Each structure stands twice: as structure tokens, then as C-alpha cells.
């Protein structure tokens, strides 16, 4: 029996499904690997296909099993479509050898011409490492890159911190001006900010090439090309190398759940068929995204996607991946409209078992390339075993995103009066995660910041943000918004998972939504940037939120809070809207009451020790009233040896108490001696 069923006894009735999961994993490895070969050996398609320098010139190779003939055209031959045919090598492989060092060159623009199905079409080479758009014709083509050219990496001894504090970021919108930012600007201007704020991991969106900027990078066209929207490949390497020099891990937001349907810019119909990479017919079309869905059962697709993961790790030194759209991969209906309210939903005809096998192989490969790599799954369904080791019957991820937490906060803030918040249920939602599996907690990611939705600060403050964020202005709506913004983030970070994520700018309550330039807004960048000046100018209340987030991150990280997997609930008083829990040396106490303060909140302690206030949302430096201060709270013990601490909690306030050194329990008071006849007689005398 696999360990997944020991951790989740309710899954034992699905033992056959778990066995099938593991059988398909082993069978697929046996099918694609030769004897003695590892996945690391297998995933090297990028070293064979594409453009490579040789001793005598250049080699260009493609995989196009259904094509009749391939040609290469470009600057090197005056864009002659047929002067340079590739020769077939068998098994769908094609090759063109060009003699002479200058037969091709760095930056030479090229396209692949494909004859298939009685048609001649032009495509971007599948393994192109740089793809650019011509500003005049608005068409895309590949630029040859010299794979023998080495970047001067200085990160050979880098290893990220054990805890995971993720700063989700988009390079293009990371500057204040109304334009697309660059890799180097992000490295030089934003990375120092991230480091100072205490985040130790950057999760980069939109790095894989995408023709439509407004897609947020989720409609990938060229899987081996670093997006030219933000600069050249060496600029991205500079960003990663700079992050590593600061001790910051870099994760790639990888999109293997689907691909853009474009044929001229993308991989769709490259060899004249949809089934080269994707399912044919309706199964190959994503009904909600208008994109193409991979056929994970094909060896050629596995070769392409697994090699893609290894490429980003070896060529750009990424430290792991956040896998986008995992729920869409796992189910034939893509999880659309499915309520995953019982375990039968995970093991049925709707389950895409080939996708599960691919994700297992991907996680195994990633650890073979870099044993310290991190993988995060974006799965809202709660698939059992997502974050358990493969040998335990799992899929092999390190973390899953706690996607239910933002939804819980939205429902709470949007649908309930403050007086009706169910604090204990909120705590239960924080703890709703599978045994042995780690969760990345967050209040909001880029999903909640997109146009059509609202950030948390906007849900709380709404129009008052436009008029009353000056520190000299008082507004009860803003007072409430700032108080709850701090409490919600602290509650989620401390109670919701074993890692934490924040989207760029949300730490200080960046106003408004994200709206990429498009025809509907006049191609404006006004809502597609980050206004760092709001938190820096010193006059606005954003500074309070930014400082609190910074101190919250540093305190919990320095304490090693995530070393304790779950918080230990020490007090739940729903009537007073008070809750407290302990986690690895820190005691978190919350009073969500909108109008009642308490001087006598008694909290049970896991051990007899005094506590000191280490962080208070009510501190004046965070826009509070300063009613608590950084004071000591001595522990008390009752006759039974139970220890408690009694704290003061003003309305809409949270405090974090740091545990002091353990103390010996005070001696129990001696019981009075029983009177005997002799002592009574003596007393009478």
C-alpha cells in the first residue's frame, strides 16, 4: 500500500486507481527510456533540434513527422523559400547542414517553410531561442542565436533559503512609466526592493514568448524563447544571476497546460497537422481559453515538454517552476464547473491520467537536473497526492497554491458585514489542506488584480482610495481598510500554509486593477504599471501598509515559522471574534471585532514562558493608534500546571508575541495541614 493511503485512509477504496497511476508512470518511463537511460538523459531535444554551431558551420534540425518537405528561409538567402531544403533523417526528423562559419550568424532572421497536406506554410522554428516581431510588418520570425556563446555566470554555489516567501512579478509592468519594462530594469531596480522587503523567491510571469502582450504570458507561442518583449536572452540571464547574488531564488511560471492556437507564430500545425502536439478534434481545443491542449500520451510531446523544462533550468538557471493551469490538465472537462466535493471526482472517467503521468515525469526530471529545485502546482481541485513524493503514490510537487484562500476572503469581505464574520470557520479554512502536503498561502495573486476583479484593498476601501490616502486625512472607511488589510495578510501568512505568496505591489495596497494595453482602452499603459512612488513619497498611507508587510515577512522568516507545519490553536472565542494560535515560537492573537476592545484575553500556552510583543498592527508606524506598544507579557500558571498569558487586544487589531526562554513552573502552593485532635488540644492551651 502506498503512503498516500496511510495519510488519507479515505482513499483506500481508490487503491486500484492509485495502482493505475503508478503503473502508467512506470510503463511510460519504460516506453520512452532505453535501458540504463534517465529522464535527464532523455530530455535533451533542445541540444539536437534547432540551430547549433558545428566545426564546419551550422546545423539546423526539426521534428515534423507529417511534413512532405521542409526548407529554411531568411536573411542568409534573401528569403528564398526553397533554395535550402532540409533532408529527411527518418522518424520525422529533418536536417540542414550549412558549411562556413558565416553561413548563419547571431541575429540572422529566419523562418521554416513547410510543405504538408498540399499546402506551403511558414512557421517559427520549434526550438527557436529568440523570436521577435517586426515593428513594420507586425509579423514574427526567429533570430538565430549562437549556442556556443557562454554567459559569465557567477552563481555556481547558489542555494535558496529553505523557507519560501514568493514575490510574484511581471517584468513588463514592473516600472512606473507607461511602457514595457526590461529584464535589466527589473534586475537593477526591483530586485533590491524585493530583497529589502524580505522576500526570498521571485516567481516570474510571461517569460516564455507570447505574441499578445495582454495575455499576461499565458498564451505561449514559442516554448524555448525568452520573451523579446523585455529584452535579449542575455538580459534575462543577467536578471537571474543578479537575483542569485542577492540570495533570491527565481521560479519560472511555466505554461505546459495549453498553447496558443496561432499557426504562424506558434507550434500549432507545424507539420501540417494538429496532432503533432495536440489532441485532434474538440478534445484538442480548450473551450474557455481558445487555446490548444497537449496530447501528453505521445512520446514526441513528452520529449518536447520535458526538454523544455530542462532547457530553462540549464540555459537560464531557473530554480524551479510554478506550473500554470494544472487543474485544466488533470481533467478532460478542465475542471470547468466541477465541484470537487468528494474523492470520486478525482478518480473517474473525467481524470486525464496521461497528464498525471506527465506531471510525475516532470517532477522527477526537475529533481534529477537540480535536487534543490522547487515546484508549485496551480490546482484548485485538491487532487490527492499532488504534493507527495512519487514513490508514495503522489505526483511529486513540493507545494500547491492555496487557491481557496483568496476565494474565502472575497466571499467574507464581499458578502458579510464585519459583525457576521465567522472567525472559527475562517481558521478552519486556513487549515483545510491534505495531510503531509504543503500549501502556498496567499490573499491575492495576479488573478485577483486583473480588470474585472478587485484587489483586496479596493474591496475594502473602494472609491475612498482616490481621495483619502493622504496621511493628513482621516476617513473611517480607509481606517477600516488599512486595519483589515494588515490583519488579513498576517492571518493568512501565519495560518494558511507552509509558504507565502504576494503579487507585485499588493504588499502596499497598490490601487486599482491591472488592465493591459488593448483596443478597448486605447492601448493605454495607465493601468499596466506599478506606482512605486506611492509607497516611497512619505505622504501617503501606502507607506504604512508597505512597512507592515516588510516587518511581518522579516519577523516570521527570522523565526523559522514554517518549520512548524500547522498552527496550534490556543484560543477560539467566536462571540468576541477573538482567535489565537501558536507557531514555532510565535503567538498570533487577533481581534476582528469592529468596535470592541478587550483587556483580558487569556491565551493558553504550549509551554511556560514569558512573551514579548514583536509586532502589532496597531503600531503607529503602520498607521495604528499605538495602544499596545512593545511590552512584555508574563506567563501565569494555575494549580494544575496550565500556563496562560493575558493580553490586551484593541478592536481590529492583531499582535504577534515572541516566546521567551522556557521557565520552570512555579512551585505549587502547599496544602494546609489537616488538624488532628492533638493539634487542636495544643491550640486550645
XYZ file of C-alpha atoms in Angstrom:
685
model
C 0.000 0.000 0.000
C 1.339 3.405 -0.948
C 1.881 6.015 1.758
C -0.772 8.291 0.221
C -3.402 5.898 1.570
C -1.805 5.819 5.015
C -2.017 9.609 5.185
C -5.519 9.599 3.662
C -7.322 6.420 4.819
C -10.444 7.558 2.976
C -8.570 6.901 -0.287
C -8.249 3.167 0.327
C -11.361 2.464 -1.705
C -9.458 4.007 -4.620
C -6.430 1.749 -4.214
C -6.935 0.466 -7.749
C -6.807 3.997 -9.141
C -3.599 4.758 -7.229
C -2.130 1.489 -8.527
C -3.116 2.508 -12.067
C -1.465 5.918 -11.557
C 1.808 4.235 -10.600
C 1.561 1.560 -13.303
C 1.171 4.198 -16.028
C 4.097 6.169 -14.604
C 6.387 3.130 -14.718
C 5.067 1.947 -18.077
C 5.620 5.353 -19.683
C 9.175 5.538 -18.395
C 9.795 2.057 -19.766
C 8.397 3.120 -23.146
C 10.343 6.353 -23.630
C 13.677 5.437 -21.998
C 16.229 2.989 -23.297
C 17.940 0.606 -20.902
C 20.045 2.481 -18.363
C 18.731 5.885 -19.513
C 17.379 8.500 -17.098
C 14.900 11.264 -17.758
C 17.840 13.666 -17.578
C 19.420 11.757 -20.469
C 16.139 11.729 -22.389
C 15.220 15.418 -22.055
C 17.844 16.846 -24.411
C 15.817 17.632 -27.512
C 16.989 21.259 -27.395
C 20.596 20.123 -27.755
C 19.768 18.307 -31.003
C 16.962 20.244 -32.671
C 17.129 23.915 -33.573
C 20.266 25.820 -34.600
C 23.719 24.724 -33.457
C 27.226 25.671 -34.437
C 29.370 22.847 -35.800
C 33.067 22.570 -36.606
C 32.346 23.395 -40.252
C 29.399 25.783 -39.913
C 25.821 25.314 -38.715
C 23.277 22.536 -38.268
C 19.532 23.069 -38.238
C 17.174 20.202 -37.310
C 13.427 19.841 -36.835
C 10.887 17.224 -35.828
C 7.977 17.269 -38.285
C 6.674 13.721 -38.764
C 3.787 14.522 -41.128
C 5.553 17.052 -43.353
C 6.381 16.298 -47.005
C 9.305 18.742 -47.213
C 10.941 21.446 -45.063
C 13.003 24.464 -46.133
C 14.853 27.242 -44.313
C 14.500 30.842 -45.468
C 15.863 34.086 -44.052
C 18.365 36.891 -44.226
C 21.086 34.411 -45.180
C 19.462 33.511 -48.532
C 17.452 36.617 -49.370
C 14.293 34.927 -48.047
C 14.267 32.383 -50.858
C 11.644 29.854 -49.794
C 13.044 26.751 -51.498
C 16.790 27.241 -52.013
C 17.717 25.468 -48.767
C 15.734 22.230 -48.312
C 16.172 20.028 -45.231
C 16.801 16.334 -45.805
C 14.750 13.650 -44.039
C 16.591 11.549 -41.450
C 13.729 9.197 -40.590
C 11.368 9.112 -37.575
C 10.085 12.550 -38.510
C 13.478 14.258 -38.160
C 14.856 16.722 -40.722
C 18.302 18.300 -41.069
C 20.080 21.086 -42.919
C 23.885 21.420 -42.710
C 25.366 24.750 -43.765
C 29.109 24.987 -44.311
C 31.049 28.081 -43.370
C 31.271 29.984 -40.109
C 29.248 32.862 -41.551
C 26.616 30.763 -43.289
C 24.369 31.898 -40.417
C 25.085 34.429 -37.713
C 23.816 35.730 -34.389
C 20.678 37.718 -35.082
C 20.105 36.301 -38.565
C 16.319 36.265 -39.095
C 14.830 33.001 -40.325
C 11.599 31.048 -40.806
C 10.777 27.455 -41.611
C 8.841 26.691 -44.771
C 6.749 23.531 -44.552
C 5.127 21.585 -47.371
C 2.326 19.399 -45.998
C -1.244 18.485 -46.920
C -0.828 20.042 -50.381
C -0.052 23.428 -48.799
C 3.053 25.540 -48.229
C 3.134 27.463 -44.939
C 5.666 29.492 -42.970
C 6.427 28.860 -39.312
C 8.733 29.811 -36.460
C 11.299 27.012 -35.874
C 10.060 24.856 -32.993
C 13.211 25.227 -30.901
C 13.913 28.886 -31.669
C 15.591 30.584 -28.708
C 14.787 34.129 -29.755
C 11.631 35.262 -31.544
C 10.989 38.893 -32.470
C 8.243 40.967 -34.019
C 8.941 43.227 -36.968
C 7.581 46.665 -35.963
C 6.693 47.473 -39.590
C 5.006 44.282 -40.763
C 3.872 43.176 -37.233
C 4.887 39.634 -38.187
C 7.058 37.375 -36.056
C 10.194 35.496 -37.015
C 13.091 33.755 -35.310
C 16.596 35.089 -34.811
C 19.492 32.640 -34.836
C 21.375 32.506 -31.538
C 24.880 31.126 -31.108
C 24.627 28.206 -28.694
C 28.417 28.161 -28.268
C 28.337 31.624 -26.719
C 28.645 31.276 -22.949
C 27.196 33.675 -20.383
C 29.599 34.520 -17.493
C 27.530 33.007 -14.675
C 28.730 33.604 -11.096
C 26.095 31.553 -9.231
C 27.669 28.099 -9.089
C 27.314 27.891 -5.297
C 23.798 29.359 -5.073
C 21.175 27.651 -2.978
C 17.967 29.327 -1.906
C 16.659 29.617 1.634
C 14.599 26.733 2.994
C 11.504 28.844 3.615
C 9.552 30.151 0.642
C 8.393 33.786 0.537
C 7.354 34.321 -3.086
C 7.145 37.657 -4.858
C 5.054 37.090 -7.989
C 6.114 39.579 -10.651
C 5.657 40.630 -14.261
C 8.791 42.210 -15.724
C 6.994 44.392 -18.267
C 4.710 46.135 -15.779
C 7.308 46.450 -13.020
C 8.151 50.086 -13.775
C 6.196 53.297 -13.235
C 6.393 54.725 -16.729
C 3.721 53.918 -19.296
C 5.711 51.381 -21.308
C 7.063 47.836 -21.247
C 9.852 47.393 -18.712
C 13.006 45.354 -19.337
C 14.817 42.431 -17.726
C 17.721 44.692 -16.751
C 15.492 47.352 -15.236
C 13.830 44.673 -13.145
C 17.195 43.319 -12.020
C 18.623 46.718 -11.108
C 15.557 48.446 -9.683
C 13.039 45.871 -8.476
C 15.209 43.038 -7.141
C 16.778 45.293 -4.446
C 13.246 46.259 -3.337
C 12.247 42.583 -3.125
C 15.365 41.757 -1.145
C 14.787 44.617 1.284
C 11.176 43.584 1.827
C 12.296 40.118 2.909
C 11.000 38.008 0.019
C 13.474 35.313 -0.964
C 11.878 33.939 -4.136
C 10.770 35.668 -7.333
C 8.147 33.997 -9.496
C 8.379 35.472 -12.981
C 5.347 35.554 -15.257
C 5.236 35.908 -19.052
C 8.815 34.778 -19.707
C 8.007 32.211 -22.396
C 7.406 34.017 -25.685
C 3.823 35.117 -26.368
C 2.625 37.195 -29.331
C -0.127 39.032 -27.429
C 1.226 41.148 -24.593
C -2.189 41.379 -22.945
C -2.367 37.601 -22.427
C -0.245 38.035 -19.269
C 2.066 35.457 -20.886
C -0.433 32.605 -20.659
C -0.825 32.053 -24.412
C 2.647 30.760 -25.227
C 3.773 30.559 -28.835
C 7.467 29.663 -28.616
C 8.410 27.450 -25.708
C 12.205 27.779 -25.907
C 12.317 31.553 -26.485
C 12.696 34.066 -23.668
C 10.178 36.809 -24.371
C 11.606 39.556 -26.541
C 9.087 41.989 -25.050
C 11.567 42.602 -22.218
C 14.971 42.321 -23.885
C 17.510 39.792 -25.099
C 18.277 36.312 -23.701
C 21.450 37.535 -22.030
C 19.395 40.196 -20.233
C 17.210 37.513 -18.648
C 20.360 35.642 -17.623
C 21.624 38.855 -16.049
C 18.375 39.092 -14.067
C 18.628 35.518 -12.764
C 22.335 35.826 -11.983
C 21.719 39.107 -10.118
C 18.897 37.546 -8.112
C 21.143 34.650 -7.110
C 23.850 37.081 -5.986
C 21.240 38.541 -3.603
C 20.216 35.124 -2.287
C 16.920 35.228 -4.188
C 15.568 32.084 -5.835
C 13.900 32.509 -9.265
C 10.924 30.384 -10.352
C 9.535 30.307 -13.887
C 5.774 30.444 -14.346
C 5.751 27.601 -16.878
C 2.770 27.052 -19.185
C 2.534 23.415 -20.272
C -1.227 23.197 -19.850
C -2.008 24.619 -23.302
C -0.546 26.621 -26.191
C -1.661 29.476 -28.402
C -3.602 28.255 -31.426
C -1.742 30.578 -33.832
C -0.009 28.693 -36.636
C 2.298 31.408 -37.991
C 3.668 32.364 -34.550
C 3.182 29.149 -32.566
C 3.741 25.413 -32.777
C 0.207 24.558 -33.892
C 0.036 22.829 -37.318
C 3.817 22.988 -37.684
C 3.961 19.724 -39.666
C 0.569 20.298 -41.236
C -1.383 18.517 -38.502
C -2.874 19.423 -35.156
C -1.976 16.009 -33.742
C 1.770 16.591 -33.880
C 1.424 18.143 -30.408
C -2.265 18.357 -29.619
C -5.358 16.204 -29.485
C -7.335 16.247 -32.694
C -10.927 17.440 -32.776
C -12.792 19.119 -29.890
C -10.563 17.405 -27.310
C -7.667 19.498 -28.585
C -9.445 22.832 -28.094
C -9.760 24.482 -24.701
C -13.380 25.705 -24.519
C -12.668 28.590 -22.138
C -9.258 29.810 -23.259
C -9.434 29.370 -27.032
C -6.097 27.541 -27.000
C -4.756 24.101 -27.923
C -4.460 21.186 -25.480
C -1.405 18.898 -25.493
C -1.596 15.142 -26.042
C 0.533 14.002 -23.098
C 0.338 10.378 -24.224
C 2.665 10.914 -27.198
C 6.398 10.289 -26.834
C 7.211 13.255 -29.077
C 5.173 15.599 -26.884
C 6.855 14.281 -23.733
C 10.244 14.759 -25.385
C 9.372 18.361 -26.273
C 7.904 19.380 -22.906
C 10.414 17.612 -20.649
C 13.292 19.027 -22.685
C 11.691 22.439 -22.306
C 11.861 22.173 -18.511
C 15.496 21.100 -18.582
C 16.311 23.912 -21.040
C 15.021 26.647 -18.731
C 16.967 25.179 -15.802
C 20.277 24.702 -17.622
C 20.240 27.615 -20.059
C 18.772 30.242 -17.698
C 19.444 28.724 -14.254
C 15.831 28.887 -13.066
C 15.440 27.263 -9.653
C 12.135 25.580 -10.365
C 8.670 26.192 -11.683
C 5.152 27.251 -10.855
C 3.068 25.049 -13.164
C 0.150 27.035 -14.531
C -3.280 25.539 -15.221
C -2.706 22.177 -13.564
C -6.424 21.708 -12.900
C -7.094 22.142 -16.609
C -4.534 19.426 -17.336
C -5.909 16.926 -14.823
C -9.466 16.609 -16.126
C -10.988 16.120 -19.548
C -13.535 18.849 -18.777
C -10.653 21.023 -17.497
C -12.383 21.303 -14.138
C -14.832 23.821 -15.584
C -17.947 23.888 -13.443
C -16.953 20.795 -11.481
C -17.467 20.900 -7.737
C -14.765 18.712 -6.228
C -16.793 17.831 -3.168
C -15.882 14.143 -2.872
C -12.987 11.841 -3.723
C -14.869 10.134 -6.555
C -14.359 13.303 -8.616
C -10.594 12.669 -8.651
C -10.742 9.062 -9.831
C -13.221 8.768 -12.695
C -13.604 8.739 -16.457
C -13.033 12.522 -16.300
C -9.465 12.151 -14.998
C -6.757 12.777 -17.602
C -4.350 10.038 -16.490
C -1.766 10.850 -19.202
C -1.465 14.372 -17.797
C -0.858 12.976 -14.309
C 1.894 10.766 -15.717
C 3.475 13.766 -17.449
C 3.487 15.784 -14.218
C 5.117 12.880 -12.366
C 7.810 12.622 -15.032
C 8.295 16.394 -14.973
C 8.858 16.447 -11.222
C 11.263 13.520 -11.381
C 13.250 15.151 -14.183
C 13.442 18.503 -12.405
C 14.987 16.871 -9.293
C 17.479 14.980 -11.460
C 18.619 18.259 -13.033
C 18.645 20.154 -9.712
C 17.902 18.311 -6.450
C 17.215 21.658 -4.751
C 14.640 22.812 -7.287
C 11.130 23.855 -6.183
C 7.875 23.029 -7.957
C 4.474 24.580 -7.238
C 1.166 23.379 -8.697
C -1.705 25.711 -9.531
C -4.501 23.264 -8.793
C -7.828 24.348 -7.372
C -9.339 20.843 -7.372
C -7.326 19.439 -4.466
C -6.123 16.336 -6.332
C -4.887 13.834 -3.675
C -1.138 13.321 -3.624
C -0.318 16.401 -5.671
C 2.454 17.315 -3.234
C 3.565 13.871 -2.104
C 6.677 12.114 -3.421
C 6.093 9.910 -6.456
C 7.214 6.787 -4.597
C 4.418 7.461 -2.080
C 1.803 7.374 -4.832
C 1.962 11.134 -5.311
C 2.569 13.443 -8.256
C 5.747 14.935 -6.840
C 5.199 18.670 -6.398
C 6.647 20.497 -3.380
C 3.705 22.870 -2.904
C 0.214 23.540 -4.163
C -1.264 27.036 -4.308
C -3.914 27.564 -1.634
C -6.415 28.795 -4.191
C -9.350 28.515 -1.811
C -7.944 31.203 0.493
C -8.442 34.200 -1.831
C -11.935 32.939 -2.598
C -12.688 32.700 1.116
C -11.528 36.273 1.725
C -13.504 37.599 -1.244
C -16.689 35.919 -0.012
C -16.102 37.195 3.501
C -15.414 40.812 2.575
C -17.961 40.994 -0.235
C -20.927 39.152 1.254
C -20.762 39.637 5.041
C -20.910 42.507 7.480
C -17.879 42.706 9.761
C -20.136 41.766 12.663
C -21.043 38.500 10.919
C -17.537 37.197 10.200
C -17.166 33.616 11.416
C -13.632 33.673 12.777
C -13.500 29.992 13.666
C -14.691 28.960 10.197
C -12.034 31.205 8.705
C -9.461 29.380 10.810
C -10.805 26.027 9.604
C -10.447 27.207 6.006
C -6.820 28.062 6.764
C -6.240 24.518 7.997
C -8.039 22.812 5.110
C -5.081 21.084 3.463
C -4.205 17.471 2.842
C -2.008 15.603 5.347
C 1.673 15.718 4.510
C 1.207 18.144 1.607
C 2.473 21.724 1.658
C 0.481 24.781 0.635
C 1.464 28.250 -0.561
C -0.864 30.645 1.266
C -1.882 33.973 -0.256
C -4.566 36.612 -0.050
C -4.355 37.650 -3.679
C -2.225 36.870 -6.702
C -2.328 38.425 -10.171
C -5.693 36.676 -10.698
C -7.436 38.907 -8.163
C -5.766 42.061 -9.525
C -6.962 41.773 -13.133
C -9.501 44.122 -14.667
C -12.989 42.870 -13.915
C -11.987 41.844 -10.401
C -10.788 43.836 -7.403
C -7.721 43.784 -5.214
C -8.312 43.301 -1.504
C -7.576 46.932 -0.657
C -10.093 48.072 -3.283
C -12.762 45.731 -1.944
C -12.196 47.243 1.485
C -11.786 50.921 0.577
C -13.301 51.365 -2.888
C -13.654 54.993 -4.043
C -12.198 56.429 -0.812
C -8.755 55.368 -2.069
C -8.903 58.168 -4.633
C -9.423 60.898 -2.035
C -8.319 59.851 1.441
C -4.962 58.041 1.324
C -3.054 61.130 2.435
C -1.712 60.640 5.968
C -3.150 64.003 6.988
C -6.675 62.911 6.020
C -8.966 60.950 8.301
C -11.642 58.663 6.915
C -13.244 55.753 8.822
C -13.591 53.751 5.597
C -9.845 53.966 4.998
C -9.125 53.286 8.690
C -11.088 50.043 8.424
C -9.480 49.100 5.097
C -5.949 49.588 6.375
C -6.598 47.737 9.628
C -8.169 44.735 7.890
C -5.616 44.682 5.064
C -2.872 44.139 7.650
C -4.834 41.608 9.706
C -5.952 39.560 6.703
C -2.408 39.255 5.390
C -0.967 38.335 8.780
C -3.713 35.779 9.417
C -3.140 34.160 6.015
C 0.649 34.125 6.196
C 0.736 32.712 9.715
C -2.112 30.227 9.447
C -2.694 29.305 5.822
C 0.254 27.253 4.645
C 3.920 26.364 4.652
C 4.917 29.139 2.223
C 3.577 32.573 1.288
C 2.973 34.474 -1.958
C 2.326 38.124 -2.763
C 1.766 39.752 -6.128
C 3.962 42.711 -7.014
C 2.694 45.920 -5.410
C -0.110 44.337 -3.405
C 2.089 44.367 -0.317
C 1.461 48.107 -0.021
C -2.099 48.038 -1.363
C -1.411 49.123 -4.926
C -4.570 50.902 -6.101
C -6.794 49.869 -8.944
C -6.655 46.830 -11.219
C -4.357 45.577 -13.967
C -5.508 46.293 -17.491
C -3.058 45.596 -20.302
C -2.938 47.866 -23.349
C -5.746 46.869 -25.713
C -8.100 48.343 -28.239
C -10.809 48.798 -25.594
C -8.663 51.175 -23.509
C -6.919 52.969 -26.337
C -3.785 50.827 -25.927
C -3.057 52.633 -22.674
C -0.376 51.598 -20.151
C -2.008 53.607 -17.371
C -3.232 50.501 -15.542
C -0.335 48.278 -16.597
C 2.465 49.564 -14.378
C 3.453 49.735 -10.713
C 3.354 53.108 -8.982
C 6.272 52.645 -6.584
C 6.204 56.368 -5.779
C 3.006 55.847 -3.789
C 4.874 53.917 -1.128
C 8.049 55.990 -1.343
C 6.944 59.630 -1.155
C 6.273 59.521 2.600
C 2.949 61.392 2.485
C 0.564 58.532 1.737
C -0.845 55.692 3.799
C 0.541 53.112 1.361
C 3.802 53.538 3.258
C 2.149 52.141 6.403
C 0.991 49.025 4.595
C 4.355 48.524 2.914
C 6.251 48.844 6.190
C 3.924 46.401 7.941
C 4.323 43.813 5.183
C 8.090 44.171 5.356
C 8.229 43.722 9.128
C 5.724 40.844 9.010
C 7.844 38.975 6.451
C 11.108 39.534 8.308
C 9.667 38.504 11.688
C 8.101 35.254 10.531
C 11.055 34.346 8.335
C 13.642 35.006 11.042
C 11.669 32.846 13.469
C 11.584 29.892 11.077
C 7.812 29.841 11.422
C 7.255 27.415 8.539
C 9.287 24.756 10.328
C 6.061 24.002 12.209
C 3.677 22.753 9.552
C 0.395 23.775 11.136
C -0.536 26.432 13.638
C -1.569 25.215 17.094
C -4.929 26.757 18.002
C -4.752 28.134 21.569
C -7.923 30.240 21.774
C -11.142 30.455 19.793
C -13.804 32.877 21.029
C -16.202 33.407 18.086
C -18.567 35.510 20.171
C -15.904 38.127 20.780
C -14.303 37.495 17.341
C -11.010 36.649 19.011
C -8.665 33.869 17.976
C -5.079 32.956 18.853
C -2.651 30.280 17.714
C 0.971 29.328 18.280
C 3.527 28.539 15.598
C 7.221 27.868 16.175
C 7.981 30.411 18.874
C 5.381 32.992 17.867
C 1.940 33.526 19.362
C -0.548 35.188 16.986
C -3.614 36.876 18.519
C -6.422 38.509 16.514
C -9.401 40.634 17.481
C -11.622 41.033 14.413
C -14.347 42.835 16.332
C -15.071 46.160 14.607
C -15.803 48.046 17.815
C -14.939 46.052 20.976
C -11.567 46.094 22.675
C -10.568 43.575 25.339
C -8.085 43.922 28.168
C -8.423 40.376 29.450
C -7.800 37.993 26.550
C -6.427 34.886 28.245
C -4.499 32.563 25.914
C -3.253 29.111 26.837
C 0.415 28.477 26.148
C 2.175 25.348 24.853
C 4.904 25.835 27.476
C 5.551 28.028 30.482
C 7.425 31.067 29.129
C 7.099 34.832 29.098
C 6.198 36.628 25.858
C 7.124 39.967 24.295
C 5.151 41.916 21.693
C 7.178 41.616 18.494
C 4.633 43.041 16.048
C 1.353 44.904 16.380
C -0.940 46.031 13.586
C -1.878 48.921 15.889
C 1.659 50.326 15.933
C 1.780 53.985 14.892
C 4.418 53.251 12.241
C 1.743 51.169 10.483
C -0.994 53.778 10.836
C -2.370 52.455 14.128
C -3.074 54.249 17.396
C -0.147 52.848 19.322
C -2.302 51.469 22.135
C -0.268 48.317 22.720
C 3.419 49.096 22.458
C 6.270 46.599 22.579
C 5.730 45.317 26.080
C 6.288 42.081 27.954
C 3.524 39.695 28.949
C 4.470 37.340 31.794
C 3.137 33.800 31.810
C 0.922 32.549 34.626
C 0.328 29.012 35.812
C -2.655 27.577 37.627
C -2.693 24.827 40.214
C -2.804 22.157 37.513
C 0.306 23.478 35.787
C -1.541 25.010 32.826
C 0.166 28.187 31.677
C -1.548 31.205 30.157
C -0.837 34.760 29.158
C -3.367 37.594 29.354
C -3.096 40.230 26.634
C -4.762 43.450 25.590
C -6.402 43.372 22.150
C -7.983 46.582 20.822
C -10.686 46.315 18.170
C -9.484 45.331 14.691
C -6.011 44.580 15.938
C -3.601 41.684 15.760
C -0.439 41.168 17.769
C 2.441 38.741 17.440
C 4.132 37.731 20.675
C 7.613 36.245 20.642
C 8.241 33.373 23.030
C 10.982 33.815 25.591
C 13.155 31.140 27.148
C 11.219 28.333 28.889
C 10.931 28.726 32.651
C 10.411 26.284 35.453
C 6.834 26.184 36.641
C 6.353 27.965 39.952
C 6.064 25.602 42.901
C 2.538 24.589 43.732
C 1.255 26.126 46.974
C 1.457 23.708 49.857
C -1.872 22.368 51.016
C -2.727 23.321 54.675
C -2.087 20.568 57.208
C -5.122 18.729 58.446
C -5.914 19.396 62.078
C -5.679 16.438 64.441
C -7.079 16.052 67.962
C -3.588 16.601 69.366
C -3.044 19.865 67.491
C -6.496 21.101 68.459
C -5.739 20.442 72.130
C -2.425 22.215 71.758
C -4.130 25.178 70.159
C -6.657 25.448 72.985
C -3.887 25.708 75.548
